[in-house]
């Protein structure tokens, strides 16, 4: 299967997952995972997205062919910064940031539009500002076939979460 075919499918599928505020989650296939999205397309390709965790989380985006042969994957791991998990941080502040973080992450990821292999964005845009308070940043190396990077989300100049990711084509 060609890189162009996989990329064209991924481009259509990724907007049906977590980044889409209207996406309907499905039951996760892995025990302990809490969020899952699926998109099935032509050529017997399926996009699977699953995540687990509350303060530190891990997840995958996976494209499979014939519903069993992995062809492309993005794995992400990270979570809230240690200062936010400190018992001395007020419960009220911690709760509001923990509730807002997934919404802000989803907003930032939904702004990424990859139109070509050469302009591939593995997660979100290089930078996205929200409300003059929140800033999302994504830095990576590589292309659709092989990449590694880090994304961060901050508020009022303080980093709230960091996620590392890696991925590419599976031969």
PDB file of N, CA and C in Angstrom, residues 3 11 14 19 21 24 41 43 52-53 67 73 81 88 95 97 107 111 124 131-132 140 145 150-151 153 155 164-165:
ATOM      1  N   UNK A   3       2.324   5.163   0.349  1.00  0.00           N
ATOM      2  CA  UNK A   3       2.278   6.232   1.342  1.00  0.00           C
ATOM      3  C   UNK A   3       1.177   7.224   0.990  1.00  0.00           C
ATOM      4  N   UNK A  11      -5.860  11.539   6.368  1.00  0.00           N
ATOM      5  CA  UNK A  11      -6.341  12.923   6.314  1.00  0.00           C
ATOM      6  C   UNK A  11      -7.864  12.979   6.504  1.00  0.00           C
ATOM      7  N   UNK A  14      -8.588  11.238  10.511  1.00  0.00           N
ATOM      8  CA  UNK A  14      -8.161  11.873  11.756  1.00  0.00           C
ATOM      9  C   UNK A  14      -9.156  12.937  12.217  1.00  0.00           C
ATOM     10  N   UNK A  19     -10.163  15.011  17.870  1.00  0.00           N
ATOM     11  CA  UNK A  19     -10.086  16.415  17.471  1.00  0.00           C
ATOM     12  C   UNK A  19     -11.430  16.969  17.008  1.00  0.00           C
ATOM     13  N   UNK A  21     -15.046  17.821  17.746  1.00  0.00           N
ATOM     14  CA  UNK A  21     -15.916  17.992  18.907  1.00  0.00           C
ATOM     15  C   UNK A  21     -17.252  17.277  18.751  1.00  0.00           C
ATOM     16  N   UNK A  24     -18.518  10.948  17.765  1.00  0.00           N
ATOM     17  CA  UNK A  24     -19.164  10.054  18.727  1.00  0.00           C
ATOM     18  C   UNK A  24     -18.185   8.947  19.116  1.00  0.00           C
ATOM     19  N   UNK A  41     -13.022   3.323   5.983  1.00  0.00           N
ATOM     20  CA  UNK A  41     -13.063   3.912   4.651  1.00  0.00           C
ATOM     21  C   UNK A  41     -12.929   2.870   3.567  1.00  0.00           C
ATOM     22  N   UNK A  43     -10.918   0.737   0.485  1.00  0.00           N
ATOM     23  CA  UNK A  43      -9.718  -0.107   0.437  1.00  0.00           C
ATOM     24  C   UNK A  43      -9.525  -0.938   1.704  1.00  0.00           C
ATOM     25  N   UNK A  52      -6.092   6.114  27.212  1.00  0.00           N
ATOM     26  CA  UNK A  52      -6.344   5.709  28.594  1.00  0.00           C
ATOM     27  C   UNK A  52      -5.622   6.662  29.531  1.00  0.00           C
ATOM     28  N   UNK A  53      -6.168   6.827  30.737  1.00  0.00           N
ATOM     29  CA  UNK A  53      -5.515   7.621  31.766  1.00  0.00           C
ATOM     30  C   UNK A  53      -6.288   8.871  32.124  1.00  0.00           C
ATOM     31  N   UNK A  67      -8.655  -4.896   8.380  1.00  0.00           N
ATOM     32  CA  UNK A  67      -9.065  -4.954   9.781  1.00  0.00           C
ATOM     33  C   UNK A  67      -8.131  -5.746  10.685  1.00  0.00           C
ATOM     34  N   UNK A  73       0.991   4.155  12.419  1.00  0.00           N
ATOM     35  CA  UNK A  73       0.677   4.334  13.836  1.00  0.00           C
ATOM     36  C   UNK A  73       1.278   5.619  14.370  1.00  0.00           C
ATOM     37  N   UNK A  81       1.609  18.402  34.044  1.00  0.00           N
ATOM     38  CA  UNK A  81       2.922  18.703  34.614  1.00  0.00           C
ATOM     39  C   UNK A  81       2.921  18.351  36.106  1.00  0.00           C
ATOM     40  N   UNK A  88      -0.149  20.420  47.354  1.00  0.00           N
ATOM     41  CA  UNK A  88      -0.299  21.789  47.843  1.00  0.00           C
ATOM     42  C   UNK A  88      -1.076  22.683  46.878  1.00  0.00           C
ATOM     43  N   UNK A  95      -8.853  21.256  39.670  1.00  0.00           N
ATOM     44  CA  UNK A  95     -10.042  20.735  39.002  1.00  0.00           C
ATOM     45  C   UNK A  95     -10.382  21.552  37.759  1.00  0.00           C
ATOM     46  N   UNK A  97      -8.396  23.383  35.872  1.00  0.00           N
ATOM     47  CA  UNK A  97      -7.401  23.151  34.822  1.00  0.00           C
ATOM     48  C   UNK A  97      -7.551  21.759  34.217  1.00  0.00           C
ATOM     49  N   UNK A 107      -9.569  21.656  20.954  1.00  0.00           N
ATOM     50  CA  UNK A 107      -9.688  22.870  20.136  1.00  0.00           C
ATOM     51  C   UNK A 107      -8.434  23.080  19.290  1.00  0.00           C
ATOM     52  N   UNK A 111      -7.746  22.587  14.791  1.00  0.00           N
ATOM     53  CA  UNK A 111      -7.336  23.653  13.863  1.00  0.00           C
ATOM     54  C   UNK A 111      -6.298  23.182  12.850  1.00  0.00           C
ATOM     55  N   UNK A 124      -1.113  18.748  16.218  1.00  0.00           N
ATOM     56  CA  UNK A 124      -1.740  20.045  15.993  1.00  0.00           C
ATOM     57  C   UNK A 124      -0.812  20.975  15.243  1.00  0.00           C
ATOM     58  N   UNK A 131      -7.978  32.460  23.664  1.00  0.00           N
ATOM     59  CA  UNK A 131      -8.424  33.358  24.743  1.00  0.00           C
ATOM     60  C   UNK A 131      -7.329  34.254  25.326  1.00  0.00           C
ATOM     61  N   UNK A 132      -6.256  34.470  24.667  1.00  0.00           N
ATOM     62  CA  UNK A 132      -5.131  35.242  25.204  1.00  0.00           C
ATOM     63  C   UNK A 132      -4.546  34.626  26.472  1.00  0.00           C
ATOM     64  N   UNK A 140       8.076  18.862  16.026  1.00  0.00           N
ATOM     65  CA  UNK A 140       8.369  17.497  15.594  1.00  0.00           C
ATOM     66  C   UNK A 140       9.413  17.500  14.499  1.00  0.00           C
ATOM     67  N   UNK A 145       5.888   9.230   7.149  1.00  0.00           N
ATOM     68  CA  UNK A 145       6.432   7.872   7.203  1.00  0.00           C
ATOM     69  C   UNK A 145       7.213   7.567   8.476  1.00  0.00           C
ATOM     70  N   UNK A 150       6.932  16.526  20.297  1.00  0.00           N
ATOM     71  CA  UNK A 150       6.380  16.886  21.599  1.00  0.00           C
ATOM     72  C   UNK A 150       5.340  17.973  21.400  1.00  0.00           C
ATOM     73  N   UNK A 151       4.243  17.862  22.140  1.00  0.00           N
ATOM     74  CA  UNK A 151       3.246  18.927  22.149  1.00  0.00           C
ATOM     75  C   UNK A 151       3.060  19.385  23.585  1.00  0.00           C
ATOM     76  N   UNK A 153       0.737  22.273  26.222  1.00  0.00           N
ATOM     77  CA  UNK A 153      -0.394  23.173  26.394  1.00  0.00           C
ATOM     78  C   UNK A 153      -0.126  23.967  27.657  1.00  0.00           C
ATOM     79  N   UNK A 155      -1.091  27.732  30.087  1.00  0.00           N
ATOM     80  CA  UNK A 155      -2.057  28.782  30.412  1.00  0.00           C
ATOM     81  C   UNK A 155      -1.345  29.832  31.251  1.00  0.00           C
ATOM     82  N   UNK A 164       4.564  13.485  24.526  1.00  0.00           N
ATOM     83  CA  UNK A 164       5.549  13.069  23.528  1.00  0.00           C
ATOM     84  C   UNK A 164       4.876  12.088  22.583  1.00  0.00           C
ATOM     85  N   UNK A 165       5.269  12.145  21.311  1.00  0.00           N
ATOM     86  CA  UNK A 165       4.668  11.225  20.343  1.00  0.00           C
ATOM     87  C   UNK A 165       5.703  10.734  19.346  1.00  0.00           C
TER      88      UNK A 165
END
